[in-house]
PDB file of C-alpha atoms in Angstrom:
ATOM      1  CA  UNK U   1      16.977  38.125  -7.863  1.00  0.00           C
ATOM      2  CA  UNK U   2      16.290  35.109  -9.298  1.00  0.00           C
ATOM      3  CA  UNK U   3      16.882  31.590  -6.994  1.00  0.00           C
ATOM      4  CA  UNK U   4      15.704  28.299  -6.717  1.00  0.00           C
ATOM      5  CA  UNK U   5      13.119  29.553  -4.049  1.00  0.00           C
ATOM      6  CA  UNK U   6      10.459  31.688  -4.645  1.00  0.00           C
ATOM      7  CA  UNK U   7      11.000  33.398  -1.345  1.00  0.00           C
ATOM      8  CA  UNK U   8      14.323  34.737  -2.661  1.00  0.00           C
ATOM      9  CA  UNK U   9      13.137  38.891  -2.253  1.00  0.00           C
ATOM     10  CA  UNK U  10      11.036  38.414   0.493  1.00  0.00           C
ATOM     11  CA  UNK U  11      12.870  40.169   3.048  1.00  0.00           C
ATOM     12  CA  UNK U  12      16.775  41.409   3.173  1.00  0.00           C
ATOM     13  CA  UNK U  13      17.822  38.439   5.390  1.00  0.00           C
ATOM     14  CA  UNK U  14      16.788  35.420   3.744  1.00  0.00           C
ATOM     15  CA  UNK U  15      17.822  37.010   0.326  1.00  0.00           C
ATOM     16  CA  UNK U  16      21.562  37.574   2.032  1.00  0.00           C
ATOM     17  CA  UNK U  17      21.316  34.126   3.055  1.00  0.00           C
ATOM     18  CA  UNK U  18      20.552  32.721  -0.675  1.00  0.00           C
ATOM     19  CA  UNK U  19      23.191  34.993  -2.063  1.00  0.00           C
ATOM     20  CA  UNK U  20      26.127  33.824   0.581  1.00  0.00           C
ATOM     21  CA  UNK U  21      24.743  30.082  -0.036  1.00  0.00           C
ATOM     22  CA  UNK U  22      25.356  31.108  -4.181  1.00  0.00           C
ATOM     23  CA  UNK U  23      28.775  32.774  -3.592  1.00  0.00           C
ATOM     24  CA  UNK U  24      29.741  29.572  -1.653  1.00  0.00           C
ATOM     25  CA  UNK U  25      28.614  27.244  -4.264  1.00  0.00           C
ATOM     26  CA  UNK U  26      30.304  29.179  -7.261  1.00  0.00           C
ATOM     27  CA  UNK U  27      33.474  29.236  -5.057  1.00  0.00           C
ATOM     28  CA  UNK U  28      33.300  25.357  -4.211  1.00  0.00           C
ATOM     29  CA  UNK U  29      32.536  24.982  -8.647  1.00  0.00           C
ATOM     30  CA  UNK U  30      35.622  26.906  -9.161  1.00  0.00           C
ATOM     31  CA  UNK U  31      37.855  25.023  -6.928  1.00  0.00           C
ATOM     32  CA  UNK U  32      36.309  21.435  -8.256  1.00  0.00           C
ATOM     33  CA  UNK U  33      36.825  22.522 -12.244  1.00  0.00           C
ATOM     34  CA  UNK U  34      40.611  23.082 -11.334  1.00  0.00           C
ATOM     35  CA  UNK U  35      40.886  19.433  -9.609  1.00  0.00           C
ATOM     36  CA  UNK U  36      38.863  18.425 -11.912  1.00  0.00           C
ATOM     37  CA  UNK U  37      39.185  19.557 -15.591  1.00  0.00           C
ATOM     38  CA  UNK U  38      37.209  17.312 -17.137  1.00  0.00           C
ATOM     39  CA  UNK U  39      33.881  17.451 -15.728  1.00  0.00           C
ATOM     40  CA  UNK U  40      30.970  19.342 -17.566  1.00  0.00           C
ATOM     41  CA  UNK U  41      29.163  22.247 -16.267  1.00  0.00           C
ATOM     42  CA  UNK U  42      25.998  19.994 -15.074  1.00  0.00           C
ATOM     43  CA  UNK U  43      28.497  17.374 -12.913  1.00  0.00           C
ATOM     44  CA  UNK U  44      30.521  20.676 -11.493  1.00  0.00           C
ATOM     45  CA  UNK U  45      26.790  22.229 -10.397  1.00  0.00           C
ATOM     46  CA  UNK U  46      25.883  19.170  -9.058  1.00  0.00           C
ATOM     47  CA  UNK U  47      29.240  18.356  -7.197  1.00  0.00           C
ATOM     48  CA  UNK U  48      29.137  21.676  -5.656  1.00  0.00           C
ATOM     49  CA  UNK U  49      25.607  21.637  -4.911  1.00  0.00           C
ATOM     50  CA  UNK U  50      26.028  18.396  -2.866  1.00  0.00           C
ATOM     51  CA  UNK U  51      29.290  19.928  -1.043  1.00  0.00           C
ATOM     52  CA  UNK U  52      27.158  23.284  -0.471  1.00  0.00           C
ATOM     53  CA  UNK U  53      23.938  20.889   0.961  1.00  0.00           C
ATOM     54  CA  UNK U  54      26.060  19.002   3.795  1.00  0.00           C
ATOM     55  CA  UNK U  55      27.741  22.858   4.460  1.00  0.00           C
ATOM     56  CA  UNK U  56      24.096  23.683   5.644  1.00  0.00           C
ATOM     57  CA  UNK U  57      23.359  20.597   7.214  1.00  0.00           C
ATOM     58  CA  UNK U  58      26.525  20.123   9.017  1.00  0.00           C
ATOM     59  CA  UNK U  59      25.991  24.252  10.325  1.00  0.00           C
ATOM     60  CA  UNK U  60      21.935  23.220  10.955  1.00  0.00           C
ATOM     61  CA  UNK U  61      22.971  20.215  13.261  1.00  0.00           C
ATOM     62  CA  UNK U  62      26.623  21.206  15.182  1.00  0.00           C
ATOM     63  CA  UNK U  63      25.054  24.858  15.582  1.00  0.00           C
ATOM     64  CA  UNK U  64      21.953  25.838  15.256  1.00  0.00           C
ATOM     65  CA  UNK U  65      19.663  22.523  16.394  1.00  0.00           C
ATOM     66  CA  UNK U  66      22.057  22.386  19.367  1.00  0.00           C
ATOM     67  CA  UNK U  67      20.796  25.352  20.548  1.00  0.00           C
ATOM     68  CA  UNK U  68      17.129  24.849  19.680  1.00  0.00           C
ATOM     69  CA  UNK U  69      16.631  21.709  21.070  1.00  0.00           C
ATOM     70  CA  UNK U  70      18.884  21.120  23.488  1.00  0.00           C
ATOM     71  CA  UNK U  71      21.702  18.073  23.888  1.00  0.00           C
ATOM     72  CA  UNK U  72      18.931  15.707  25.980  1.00  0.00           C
ATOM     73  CA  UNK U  73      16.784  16.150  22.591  1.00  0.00           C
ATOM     74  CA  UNK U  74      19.558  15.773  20.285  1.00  0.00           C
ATOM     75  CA  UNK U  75      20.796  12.505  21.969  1.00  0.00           C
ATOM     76  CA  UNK U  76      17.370  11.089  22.348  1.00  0.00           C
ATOM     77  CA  UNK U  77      16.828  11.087  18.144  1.00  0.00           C
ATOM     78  CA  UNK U  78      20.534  10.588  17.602  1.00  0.00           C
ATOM     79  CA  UNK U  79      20.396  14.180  15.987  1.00  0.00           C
ATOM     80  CA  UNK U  80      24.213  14.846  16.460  1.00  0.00           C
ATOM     81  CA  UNK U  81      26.819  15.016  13.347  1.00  0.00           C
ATOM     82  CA  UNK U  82      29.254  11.775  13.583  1.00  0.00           C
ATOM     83  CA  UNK U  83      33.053  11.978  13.470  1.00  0.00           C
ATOM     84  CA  UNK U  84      35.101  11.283  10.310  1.00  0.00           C
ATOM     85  CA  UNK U  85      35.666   7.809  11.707  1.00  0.00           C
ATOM     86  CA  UNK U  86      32.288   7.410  12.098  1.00  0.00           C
ATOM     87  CA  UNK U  87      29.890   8.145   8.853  1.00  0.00           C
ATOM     88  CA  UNK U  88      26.543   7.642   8.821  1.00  0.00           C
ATOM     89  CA  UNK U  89      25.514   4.615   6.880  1.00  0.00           C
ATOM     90  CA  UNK U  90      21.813   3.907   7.163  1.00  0.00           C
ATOM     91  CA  UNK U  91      20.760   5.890   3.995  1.00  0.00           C
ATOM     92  CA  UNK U  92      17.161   4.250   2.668  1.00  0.00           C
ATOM     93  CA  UNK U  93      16.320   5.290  -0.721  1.00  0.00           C
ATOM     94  CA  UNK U  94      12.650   4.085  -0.167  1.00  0.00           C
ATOM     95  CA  UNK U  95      12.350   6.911   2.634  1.00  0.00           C
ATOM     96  CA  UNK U  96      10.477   9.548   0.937  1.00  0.00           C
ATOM     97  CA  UNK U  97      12.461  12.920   2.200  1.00  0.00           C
ATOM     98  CA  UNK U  98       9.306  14.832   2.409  1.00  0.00           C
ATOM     99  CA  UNK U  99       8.239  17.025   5.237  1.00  0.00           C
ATOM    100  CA  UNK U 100       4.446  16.021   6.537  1.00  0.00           C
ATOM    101  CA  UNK U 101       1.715  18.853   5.750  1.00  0.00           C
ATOM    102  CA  UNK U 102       1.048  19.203  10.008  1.00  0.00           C
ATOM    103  CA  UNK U 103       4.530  19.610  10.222  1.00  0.00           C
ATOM    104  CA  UNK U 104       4.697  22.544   7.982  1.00  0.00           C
ATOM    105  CA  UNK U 105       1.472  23.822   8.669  1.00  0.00           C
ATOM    106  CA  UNK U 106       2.379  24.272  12.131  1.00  0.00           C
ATOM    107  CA  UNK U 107       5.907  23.103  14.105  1.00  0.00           C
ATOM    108  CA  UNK U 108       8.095  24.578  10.896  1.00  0.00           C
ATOM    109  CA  UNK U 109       6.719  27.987  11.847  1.00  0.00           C
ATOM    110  CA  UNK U 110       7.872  28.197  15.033  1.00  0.00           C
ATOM    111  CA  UNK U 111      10.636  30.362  14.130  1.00  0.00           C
ATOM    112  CA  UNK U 112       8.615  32.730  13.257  1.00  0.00           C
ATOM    113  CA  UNK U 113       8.351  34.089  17.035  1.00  0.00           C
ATOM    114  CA  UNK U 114      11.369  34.666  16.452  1.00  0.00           C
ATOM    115  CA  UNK U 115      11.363  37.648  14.199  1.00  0.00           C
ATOM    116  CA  UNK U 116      12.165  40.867  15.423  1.00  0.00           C
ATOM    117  CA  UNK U 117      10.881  44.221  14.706  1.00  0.00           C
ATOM    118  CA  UNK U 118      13.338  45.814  13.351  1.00  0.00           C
ATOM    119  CA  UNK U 119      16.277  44.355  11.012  1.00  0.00           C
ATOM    120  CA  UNK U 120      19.846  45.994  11.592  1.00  0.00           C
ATOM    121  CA  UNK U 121      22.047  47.105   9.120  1.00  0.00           C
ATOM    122  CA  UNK U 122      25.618  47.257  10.181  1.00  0.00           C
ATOM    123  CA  UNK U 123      28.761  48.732   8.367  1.00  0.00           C
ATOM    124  CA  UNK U 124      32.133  47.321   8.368  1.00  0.00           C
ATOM    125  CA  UNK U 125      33.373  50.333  10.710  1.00  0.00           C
ATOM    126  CA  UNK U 126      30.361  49.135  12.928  1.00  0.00           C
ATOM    127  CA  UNK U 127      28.001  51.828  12.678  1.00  0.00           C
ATOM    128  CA  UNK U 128      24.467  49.732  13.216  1.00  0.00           C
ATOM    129  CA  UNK U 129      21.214  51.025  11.528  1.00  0.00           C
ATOM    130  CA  UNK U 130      17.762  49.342  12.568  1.00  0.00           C
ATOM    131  CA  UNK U 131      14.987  49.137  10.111  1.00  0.00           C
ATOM    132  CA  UNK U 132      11.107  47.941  10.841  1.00  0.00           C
ATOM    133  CA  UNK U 133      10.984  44.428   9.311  1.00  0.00           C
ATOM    134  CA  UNK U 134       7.931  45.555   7.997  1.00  0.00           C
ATOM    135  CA  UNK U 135       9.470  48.067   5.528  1.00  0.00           C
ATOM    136  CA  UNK U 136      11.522  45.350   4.265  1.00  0.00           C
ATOM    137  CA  UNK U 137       8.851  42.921   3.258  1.00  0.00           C
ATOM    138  CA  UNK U 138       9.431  42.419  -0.378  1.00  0.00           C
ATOM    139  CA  UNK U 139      11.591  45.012  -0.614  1.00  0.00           C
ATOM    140  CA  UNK U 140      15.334  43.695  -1.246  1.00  0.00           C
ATOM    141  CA  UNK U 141      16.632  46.880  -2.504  1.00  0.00           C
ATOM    142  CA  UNK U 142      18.683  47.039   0.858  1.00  0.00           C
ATOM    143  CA  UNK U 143      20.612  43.839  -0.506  1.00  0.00           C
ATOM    144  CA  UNK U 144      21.865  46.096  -3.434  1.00  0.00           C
ATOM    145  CA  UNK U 145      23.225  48.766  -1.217  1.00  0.00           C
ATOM    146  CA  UNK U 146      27.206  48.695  -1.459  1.00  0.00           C
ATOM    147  CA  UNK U 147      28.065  46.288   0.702  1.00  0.00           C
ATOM    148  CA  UNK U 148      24.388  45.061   1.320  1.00  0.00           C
ATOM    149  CA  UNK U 149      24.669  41.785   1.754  1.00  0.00           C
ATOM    150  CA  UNK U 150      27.902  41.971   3.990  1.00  0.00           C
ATOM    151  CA  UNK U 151      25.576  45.126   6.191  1.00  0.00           C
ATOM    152  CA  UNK U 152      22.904  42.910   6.380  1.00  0.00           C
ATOM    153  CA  UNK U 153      24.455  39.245   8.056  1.00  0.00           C
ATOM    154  CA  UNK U 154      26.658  41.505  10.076  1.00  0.00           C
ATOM    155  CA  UNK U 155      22.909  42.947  11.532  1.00  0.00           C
ATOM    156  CA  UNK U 156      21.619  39.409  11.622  1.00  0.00           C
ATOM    157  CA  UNK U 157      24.720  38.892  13.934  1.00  0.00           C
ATOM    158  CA  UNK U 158      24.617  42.134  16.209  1.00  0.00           C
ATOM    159  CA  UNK U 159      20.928  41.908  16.602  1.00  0.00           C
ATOM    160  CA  UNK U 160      19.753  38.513  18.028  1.00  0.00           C
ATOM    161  CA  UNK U 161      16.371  36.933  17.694  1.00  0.00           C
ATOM    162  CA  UNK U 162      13.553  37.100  20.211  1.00  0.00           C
ATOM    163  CA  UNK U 163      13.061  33.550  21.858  1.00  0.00           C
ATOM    164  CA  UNK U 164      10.551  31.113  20.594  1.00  0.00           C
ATOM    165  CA  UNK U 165       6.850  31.549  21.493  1.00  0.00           C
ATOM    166  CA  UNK U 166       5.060  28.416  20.937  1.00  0.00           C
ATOM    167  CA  UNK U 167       2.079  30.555  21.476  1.00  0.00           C
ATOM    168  CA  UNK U 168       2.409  33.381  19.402  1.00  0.00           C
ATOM    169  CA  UNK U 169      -0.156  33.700  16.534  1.00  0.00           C
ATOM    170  CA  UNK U 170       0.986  34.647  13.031  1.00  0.00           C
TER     171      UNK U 170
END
């Protein structure tokens, strides 16, 4: 599969997760082009791409942050999404929107830990088959199974991750 990241095939997971993001962001194109006839292909992509973008973020900081770093952390560094009434405002175009090479070198890993050993694979009738991650490295063909993608996120959901190690050497 071809993505805008070259981890796309890496492993079953991530590659369901690019494909749901695409689905979502051809469905959000679709509904844009019939509110808005006009508009070329290149402002429709762009549109939807900036609708699909604050998806993820809103998800990343109502769900999953919450849960990562707790709601002392998330109040300390104002991390928490604001109301309708109350939009956030304080965009600086001379920020540069980079991460920092110690960051990514070593915090962004931490999730890591969290990797299983096995990946599940579970039908729509609920029948659950585990796989050794390590079979799936750079192996996507799982993801073309009928109903692969759908198998694999329902795994991802019945089979929850291990809890952080900020000690565990990869």
């Amino acid at each position: 599969m071809v993505l805008g990241d070259r981890r796309a095939n890496q492993q079953p997971g991530l590659m369901s997760m690019h494909v749901i993001l695409l689905r979502e962001h051809n469905r959000v194109a679709k509904e844009l082009k019939t509110k808005n006839p006009y508009w070329d292909d290149q402002k429709l992509f762009q549109e939807a791409r900036r609708i699909v973008i604050a998806q993820a973020q809103h998800i990343t900081y109502s769900s999953y942050l919450p849960r990562i770093l707790g709601p002392d952390i998330m109040n300390l560094f104002d991390l928490n999404p604001q109301t309708a009434v109350t939009y956030f405002s304080g965009y600086d175009v001379k920020v540069i929107p980079t991460i920092r090479n110690s960051f990514m070198a070593a915090a962004f890993r931490f999730g890591h830990s969290m990797i299983n050993d096995y990946l599940g694979f579970t039908s729509a009738s609920g029948d659950n088959e585990k796989v050794l991650f390590r079979n799936l490295w750079i192996n996507p063909d799982r993801v073309y199974d009928t109903d692969g993608v759908e198998k694999t996120l329902r795994g991802l959901q019945a089979v929850h991750s291990q809890r952080v190690d900020r000690y565990c050497i990869i």
